[in-house]
Amino acid sequence: MSTKKIPLRQCVGCGEMKSKKEMIRVLKTPEEELILDATGRKNGRGAYLCPSMECFKKAVKSKGLERSFKMAIPKEVYETLEKEMEQFG
């Protein structure tokens, strides 16, 4: 009997590999909108973050999300994501 494979994802903030369930998914919808995806199942391009404000700040500073989504991210979007992260964390 084989063990079930656990999907690992890399945090765009700290670069650590963790299981998909431990991370928060930031989603770019087809309408170019960035939202947090709690279920991890919505359609669109996803990037993963550890559920800590420290990793979020690192991702902002290193432009990790901008690299993942291949687009410039306005300050307002970062502020909205930060408020949503505080609710999760």
mmCIF file of N, CA and C in Angstrom:
data_model
loop_
_atom_site.group_PDB
_atom_site.id
_atom_site.type_symbol
_atom_site.label_atom_id
_atom_site.label_comp_id
_atom_site.label_asym_id
_atom_site.label_seq_id
_atom_site.Cartn_x
_atom_site.Cartn_y
_atom_site.Cartn_z
ATOM 1 N N MET A 1 0.843 -1.200 0.000
ATOM 2 C CA MET A 1 0.000 0.000 0.000
ATOM 3 C C MET A 1 0.879 1.252 0.000
ATOM 4 N N SER A 2 0.648 2.138 -0.926
ATOM 5 C CA SER A 2 1.475 3.336 -1.018
ATOM 6 C C SER A 2 0.865 4.474 -0.201
ATOM 7 N N THR A 3 1.745 5.367 0.257
ATOM 8 C CA THR A 3 1.266 6.514 1.018
ATOM 9 C C THR A 3 0.766 7.591 0.061
ATOM 10 N N LYS A 4 -0.217 8.353 0.516
ATOM 11 C CA LYS A 4 -0.783 9.402 -0.322
ATOM 12 C C LYS A 4 0.198 10.561 -0.447
ATOM 13 N N LYS A 5 0.374 11.049 -1.681
ATOM 14 C CA LYS A 5 1.299 12.141 -1.939
ATOM 15 C C LYS A 5 0.681 13.451 -1.459
ATOM 16 N N ILE A 6 1.431 14.216 -0.669
ATOM 17 C CA ILE A 6 0.966 15.510 -0.166
ATOM 18 C C ILE A 6 1.502 16.602 -1.083
ATOM 19 N N PRO A 7 0.600 17.402 -1.694
ATOM 20 C CA PRO A 7 1.076 18.465 -2.589
ATOM 21 C C PRO A 7 1.795 19.564 -1.811
ATOM 22 N N LEU A 8 3.010 19.898 -2.248
ATOM 23 C CA LEU A 8 3.782 20.957 -1.605
ATOM 24 C C LEU A 8 3.765 22.202 -2.472
ATOM 25 N N ARG A 9 3.752 23.359 -1.824
ATOM 26 C CA ARG A 9 3.792 24.632 -2.524
ATOM 27 C C ARG A 9 4.847 25.516 -1.870
ATOM 28 N N GLN A 10 5.422 26.416 -2.661
ATOM 29 C CA GLN A 10 6.464 27.305 -2.156
ATOM 30 C C GLN A 10 5.871 28.668 -1.835
ATOM 31 N N CYS A 11 6.199 29.172 -0.650
ATOM 32 C CA CYS A 11 5.745 30.489 -0.226
ATOM 33 C C CYS A 11 6.491 31.548 -1.034
ATOM 34 N N VAL A 12 5.758 32.543 -1.594
ATOM 35 C CA VAL A 12 6.413 33.591 -2.371
ATOM 36 C C VAL A 12 7.107 34.603 -1.462
ATOM 37 N N GLY A 13 6.847 34.518 -0.151
ATOM 38 C CA GLY A 13 7.506 35.408 0.805
ATOM 39 C C GLY A 13 8.835 34.852 1.280
ATOM 40 N N CYS A 14 8.779 33.709 2.006
ATOM 41 C CA CYS A 14 9.993 33.164 2.608
ATOM 42 C C CYS A 14 10.663 32.092 1.754
ATOM 43 N N GLY A 15 9.943 31.544 0.773
ATOM 44 C CA GLY A 15 10.526 30.523 -0.099
ATOM 45 C C GLY A 15 10.489 29.123 0.479
ATOM 46 N N GLU A 16 9.828 28.938 1.619
ATOM 47 C CA GLU A 16 9.746 27.627 2.266
ATOM 48 C C GLU A 16 8.710 26.751 1.572
ATOM 49 N N MET A 17 9.000 25.464 1.474
ATOM 50 C CA MET A 17 8.061 24.512 0.907
ATOM 51 C C MET A 17 7.208 23.945 2.041
ATOM 52 N N LYS A 18 5.890 24.055 1.885
ATOM 53 C CA LYS A 18 4.968 23.526 2.886
ATOM 54 C C LYS A 18 3.806 22.856 2.172
ATOM 55 N N SER A 19 3.021 22.087 2.931
ATOM 56 C CA SER A 19 1.876 21.431 2.303
ATOM 57 C C SER A 19 0.830 22.475 1.913
ATOM 58 N N LYS A 20 0.102 22.172 0.882
ATOM 59 C CA LYS A 20 -0.879 23.084 0.305
ATOM 60 C C LYS A 20 -1.908 23.551 1.340
ATOM 61 N N LYS A 21 -2.292 22.652 2.256
ATOM 62 C CA LYS A 21 -3.326 22.971 3.247
ATOM 63 C C LYS A 21 -2.855 23.992 4.283
ATOM 64 N N GLU A 22 -1.545 24.084 4.516
ATOM 65 C CA GLU A 22 -1.000 25.019 5.503
ATOM 66 C C GLU A 22 -0.900 26.445 4.970
ATOM 67 N N MET A 23 -1.029 26.613 3.657
ATOM 68 C CA MET A 23 -0.767 27.907 3.029
ATOM 69 C C MET A 23 -2.065 28.619 2.654
ATOM 70 N N ILE A 24 -1.936 29.922 2.398
ATOM 71 C CA ILE A 24 -3.051 30.725 1.903
ATOM 72 C C ILE A 24 -2.789 30.994 0.426
ATOM 73 N N ARG A 25 -3.818 30.802 -0.384
ATOM 74 C CA ARG A 25 -3.671 30.983 -1.831
ATOM 75 C C ARG A 25 -4.134 32.377 -2.226
ATOM 76 N N VAL A 26 -3.265 33.092 -2.912
ATOM 77 C CA VAL A 26 -3.628 34.381 -3.505
ATOM 78 C C VAL A 26 -3.941 34.078 -4.961
ATOM 79 N N LEU A 27 -5.080 34.556 -5.421
ATOM 80 C CA LEU A 27 -5.578 34.166 -6.725
ATOM 81 C C LEU A 27 -5.712 35.357 -7.657
ATOM 82 N N LYS A 28 -5.261 35.174 -8.907
ATOM 83 C CA LYS A 28 -5.482 36.175 -9.958
ATOM 84 C C LYS A 28 -6.582 35.632 -10.855
ATOM 85 N N THR A 29 -7.736 36.286 -10.824
ATOM 86 C CA THR A 29 -8.880 35.835 -11.615
ATOM 87 C C THR A 29 -8.680 36.207 -13.082
ATOM 88 N N PRO A 30 -9.454 35.589 -13.969
ATOM 89 C CA PRO A 30 -9.347 35.959 -15.394
ATOM 90 C C PRO A 30 -9.624 37.443 -15.656
ATOM 91 N N GLU A 31 -10.305 38.119 -14.705
ATOM 92 C CA GLU A 31 -10.584 39.559 -14.850
ATOM 93 C C GLU A 31 -9.438 40.407 -14.299
ATOM 94 N N GLU A 32 -8.266 39.801 -14.059
ATOM 95 C CA GLU A 32 -7.070 40.499 -13.548
ATOM 96 C C GLU A 32 -7.256 41.035 -12.120
ATOM 97 N N GLU A 33 -8.120 40.399 -11.338
ATOM 98 C CA GLU A 33 -8.393 40.827 -9.974
ATOM 99 C C GLU A 33 -7.653 39.891 -9.006
ATOM 100 N N LEU A 34 -7.078 40.442 -7.939
ATOM 101 C CA LEU A 34 -6.373 39.619 -6.955
ATOM 102 C C LEU A 34 -7.221 39.458 -5.700
ATOM 103 N N ILE A 35 -7.449 38.190 -5.301
ATOM 104 C CA ILE A 35 -8.237 37.899 -4.104
ATOM 105 C C ILE A 35 -7.581 36.755 -3.332
ATOM 106 N N LEU A 36 -7.981 36.584 -2.070
ATOM 107 C CA LEU A 36 -7.535 35.427 -1.301
ATOM 108 C C LEU A 36 -8.539 34.308 -1.528
ATOM 109 N N ASP A 37 -8.025 33.117 -1.778
ATOM 110 C CA ASP A 37 -8.868 31.953 -2.049
ATOM 111 C C ASP A 37 -8.750 30.996 -0.863
ATOM 112 N N ALA A 38 -9.734 31.017 0.010
ATOM 113 C CA ALA A 38 -9.708 30.177 1.211
ATOM 114 C C ALA A 38 -9.869 28.696 0.870
ATOM 115 N N THR A 39 -10.668 28.396 -0.167
ATOM 116 C CA THR A 39 -10.929 27.002 -0.516
ATOM 117 C C THR A 39 -9.777 26.385 -1.296
ATOM 118 N N GLY A 40 -9.035 27.215 -2.044
ATOM 119 C CA GLY A 40 -7.940 26.699 -2.867
ATOM 120 C C GLY A 40 -8.423 26.036 -4.134
ATOM 121 N N ARG A 41 -9.689 26.256 -4.505
ATOM 122 C CA ARG A 41 -10.267 25.569 -5.656
ATOM 123 C C ARG A 41 -10.821 26.499 -6.741
ATOM 124 N N LYS A 42 -10.759 27.803 -6.524
ATOM 125 C CA LYS A 42 -11.306 28.734 -7.520
ATOM 126 C C LYS A 42 -10.428 28.763 -8.759
ATOM 127 N N ASN A 43 -11.032 29.138 -9.886
ATOM 128 C CA ASN A 43 -10.306 29.197 -11.156
ATOM 129 C C ASN A 43 -9.402 30.410 -11.211
ATOM 130 N N GLY A 44 -8.209 30.224 -11.751
ATOM 131 C CA GLY A 44 -7.271 31.321 -11.935
ATOM 132 C C GLY A 44 -5.869 30.918 -11.542
ATOM 133 N N ARG A 45 -4.946 31.843 -11.728
ATOM 134 C CA ARG A 45 -3.535 31.623 -11.395
ATOM 135 C C ARG A 45 -3.341 31.839 -9.903
ATOM 136 N N GLY A 46 -2.683 30.902 -9.232
ATOM 137 C CA GLY A 46 -2.502 31.008 -7.789
ATOM 138 C C GLY A 46 -1.059 31.148 -7.374
ATOM 139 N N ALA A 47 -0.856 31.857 -6.280
ATOM 140 C CA ALA A 47 0.448 31.950 -5.622
ATOM 141 C C ALA A 47 0.185 31.692 -4.149
ATOM 142 N N TYR A 48 1.130 31.093 -3.462
ATOM 143 C CA TYR A 48 0.898 30.695 -2.083
ATOM 144 C C TYR A 48 1.742 31.496 -1.107
ATOM 145 N N LEU A 49 1.142 31.760 0.074
ATOM 146 C CA LEU A 49 1.795 32.490 1.160
ATOM 147 C C LEU A 49 1.591 31.750 2.462
ATOM 148 N N CYS A 50 2.592 31.791 3.342
ATOM 149 C CA CYS A 50 2.416 31.290 4.700
ATOM 150 C C CYS A 50 1.385 32.193 5.386
ATOM 151 N N PRO A 51 0.618 31.664 6.333
ATOM 152 C CA PRO A 51 -0.410 32.501 6.972
ATOM 153 C C PRO A 51 0.150 33.474 8.012
ATOM 154 N N SER A 52 1.286 34.092 7.759
ATOM 155 C CA SER A 52 1.860 35.054 8.696
ATOM 156 C C SER A 52 2.084 36.391 7.999
ATOM 157 N N MET A 53 1.940 37.474 8.762
ATOM 158 C CA MET A 53 2.136 38.812 8.198
ATOM 159 C C MET A 53 3.594 39.014 7.797
ATOM 160 N N GLU A 54 4.500 38.319 8.488
ATOM 161 C CA GLU A 54 5.933 38.403 8.187
ATOM 162 C C GLU A 54 6.198 37.986 6.731
ATOM 163 N N CYS A 55 5.625 36.850 6.339
ATOM 164 C CA CYS A 55 5.807 36.358 4.969
ATOM 165 C C CYS A 55 5.127 37.275 3.958
ATOM 166 N N PHE A 56 3.981 37.828 4.331
ATOM 167 C CA PHE A 56 3.286 38.756 3.436
ATOM 168 C C PHE A 56 4.156 39.979 3.181
ATOM 169 N N LYS A 57 4.751 40.511 4.238
ATOM 170 C CA LYS A 57 5.615 41.691 4.101
ATOM 171 C C LYS A 57 6.849 41.381 3.251
ATOM 172 N N LYS A 58 7.422 40.167 3.426
ATOM 173 C CA LYS A 58 8.568 39.752 2.610
ATOM 174 C C LYS A 58 8.171 39.670 1.135
ATOM 175 N N ALA A 59 6.971 39.134 0.878
ATOM 176 C CA ALA A 59 6.491 38.985 -0.500
ATOM 177 C C ALA A 59 6.289 40.354 -1.153
ATOM 178 N N VAL A 60 5.805 41.318 -0.370
ATOM 179 C CA VAL A 60 5.612 42.675 -0.891
ATOM 180 C C VAL A 60 6.968 43.298 -1.206
ATOM 181 N N LYS A 61 7.902 43.162 -0.257
ATOM 182 C CA LYS A 61 9.228 43.774 -0.401
ATOM 183 C C LYS A 61 10.002 43.175 -1.582
ATOM 184 N N SER A 62 9.958 41.847 -1.710
ATOM 185 C CA SER A 62 10.716 41.175 -2.773
ATOM 186 C C SER A 62 9.952 41.098 -4.099
ATOM 187 N N LYS A 63 8.732 41.663 -4.112
ATOM 188 C CA LYS A 63 7.856 41.632 -5.294
ATOM 189 C C LYS A 63 7.563 40.192 -5.746
ATOM 190 N N GLY A 64 7.431 39.296 -4.783
ATOM 191 C CA GLY A 64 7.160 37.887 -5.070
ATOM 192 C C GLY A 64 5.843 37.674 -5.789
ATOM 193 N N LEU A 65 4.799 38.392 -5.355
ATOM 194 C CA LEU A 65 3.489 38.243 -6.005
ATOM 195 C C LEU A 65 3.518 38.818 -7.421
ATOM 196 N N GLU A 66 4.212 39.934 -7.592
ATOM 197 C CA GLU A 66 4.304 40.542 -8.930
ATOM 198 C C GLU A 66 4.995 39.590 -9.905
ATOM 199 N N ARG A 67 6.030 38.899 -9.434
ATOM 200 C CA ARG A 67 6.741 37.935 -10.271
ATOM 201 C C ARG A 67 5.850 36.746 -10.594
ATOM 202 N N SER A 68 5.112 36.253 -9.606
ATOM 203 C CA SER A 68 4.247 35.091 -9.810
ATOM 204 C C SER A 68 3.157 35.361 -10.839
ATOM 205 N N PHE A 69 2.568 36.564 -10.757
ATOM 206 C CA PHE A 69 1.463 36.887 -11.647
ATOM 207 C C PHE A 69 1.896 37.630 -12.903
ATOM 208 N N LYS A 70 3.193 37.933 -13.022
ATOM 209 C CA LYS A 70 3.744 38.628 -14.194
ATOM 210 C C LYS A 70 2.981 39.920 -14.497
ATOM 211 N N MET A 71 2.721 40.705 -13.425
ATOM 212 C CA MET A 71 2.035 41.989 -13.588
ATOM 213 C C MET A 71 2.353 42.908 -12.418
ATOM 214 N N ALA A 72 2.232 44.209 -12.631
ATOM 215 C CA ALA A 72 2.425 45.176 -11.550
ATOM 216 C C ALA A 72 1.184 45.164 -10.660
ATOM 217 N N ILE A 73 1.402 45.230 -9.350
ATOM 218 C CA ILE A 73 0.290 45.189 -8.415
ATOM 219 C C ILE A 73 0.176 46.544 -7.709
ATOM 220 N N PRO A 74 -0.991 47.208 -7.831
ATOM 221 C CA PRO A 74 -1.166 48.517 -7.190
ATOM 222 C C PRO A 74 -1.158 48.426 -5.662
ATOM 223 N N LYS A 75 -0.805 49.536 -5.013
ATOM 224 C CA LYS A 75 -0.722 49.595 -3.558
ATOM 225 C C LYS A 75 -2.061 49.251 -2.896
ATOM 226 N N GLU A 76 -3.166 49.693 -3.499
ATOM 227 C CA GLU A 76 -4.498 49.441 -2.930
ATOM 228 C C GLU A 76 -4.774 47.942 -2.805
ATOM 229 N N VAL A 77 -4.313 47.180 -3.796
ATOM 230 C CA VAL A 77 -4.527 45.726 -3.779
ATOM 231 C C VAL A 77 -3.754 45.099 -2.619
ATOM 232 N N TYR A 78 -2.504 45.549 -2.408
ATOM 233 C CA TYR A 78 -1.716 45.052 -1.279
ATOM 234 C C TYR A 78 -2.405 45.367 0.049
ATOM 235 N N GLU A 79 -2.980 46.577 0.153
ATOM 236 C CA GLU A 79 -3.665 46.972 1.388
ATOM 237 C C GLU A 79 -4.887 46.094 1.634
ATOM 238 N N THR A 80 -5.643 45.809 0.576
ATOM 239 C CA THR A 80 -6.818 44.943 0.692
ATOM 240 C C THR A 80 -6.399 43.533 1.114
ATOM 241 N N LEU A 81 -5.348 43.000 0.469
ATOM 242 C CA LEU A 81 -4.859 41.664 0.811
ATOM 243 C C LEU A 81 -4.376 41.619 2.258
ATOM 244 N N GLU A 82 -3.730 42.697 2.709
ATOM 245 C CA GLU A 82 -3.226 42.754 4.085
ATOM 246 C C GLU A 82 -4.377 42.672 5.084
ATOM 247 N N LYS A 83 -5.475 43.379 4.812
ATOM 248 C CA LYS A 83 -6.653 43.344 5.699
ATOM 249 C C LYS A 83 -7.247 41.938 5.738
ATOM 250 N N GLU A 84 -7.326 41.295 4.564
ATOM 251 C CA GLU A 84 -7.868 39.933 4.495
ATOM 252 C C GLU A 84 -6.955 38.949 5.220
ATOM 253 N N MET A 85 -5.632 39.138 5.108
ATOM 254 C CA MET A 85 -4.663 38.260 5.791
ATOM 255 C C MET A 85 -4.823 38.366 7.302
ATOM 256 N N GLU A 86 -5.100 39.571 7.800
ATOM 257 C CA GLU A 86 -5.291 39.764 9.245
ATOM 258 C C GLU A 86 -6.496 38.994 9.730
ATOM 259 N N GLN A 87 -7.535 38.883 8.913
ATOM 260 C CA GLN A 87 -8.721 38.122 9.285
ATOM 261 C C GLN A 87 -8.414 36.620 9.346
ATOM 262 N N PHE A 88 -7.578 36.123 8.412
ATOM 263 C CA PHE A 88 -7.204 34.709 8.391
ATOM 264 C C PHE A 88 -6.297 34.363 9.566
ATOM 265 N N GLY A 89 -5.278 35.197 9.768
ATOM 266 C CA GLY A 89 -4.232 34.929 10.751
ATOM 267 C C GLY A 89 -4.670 35.223 12.144
#
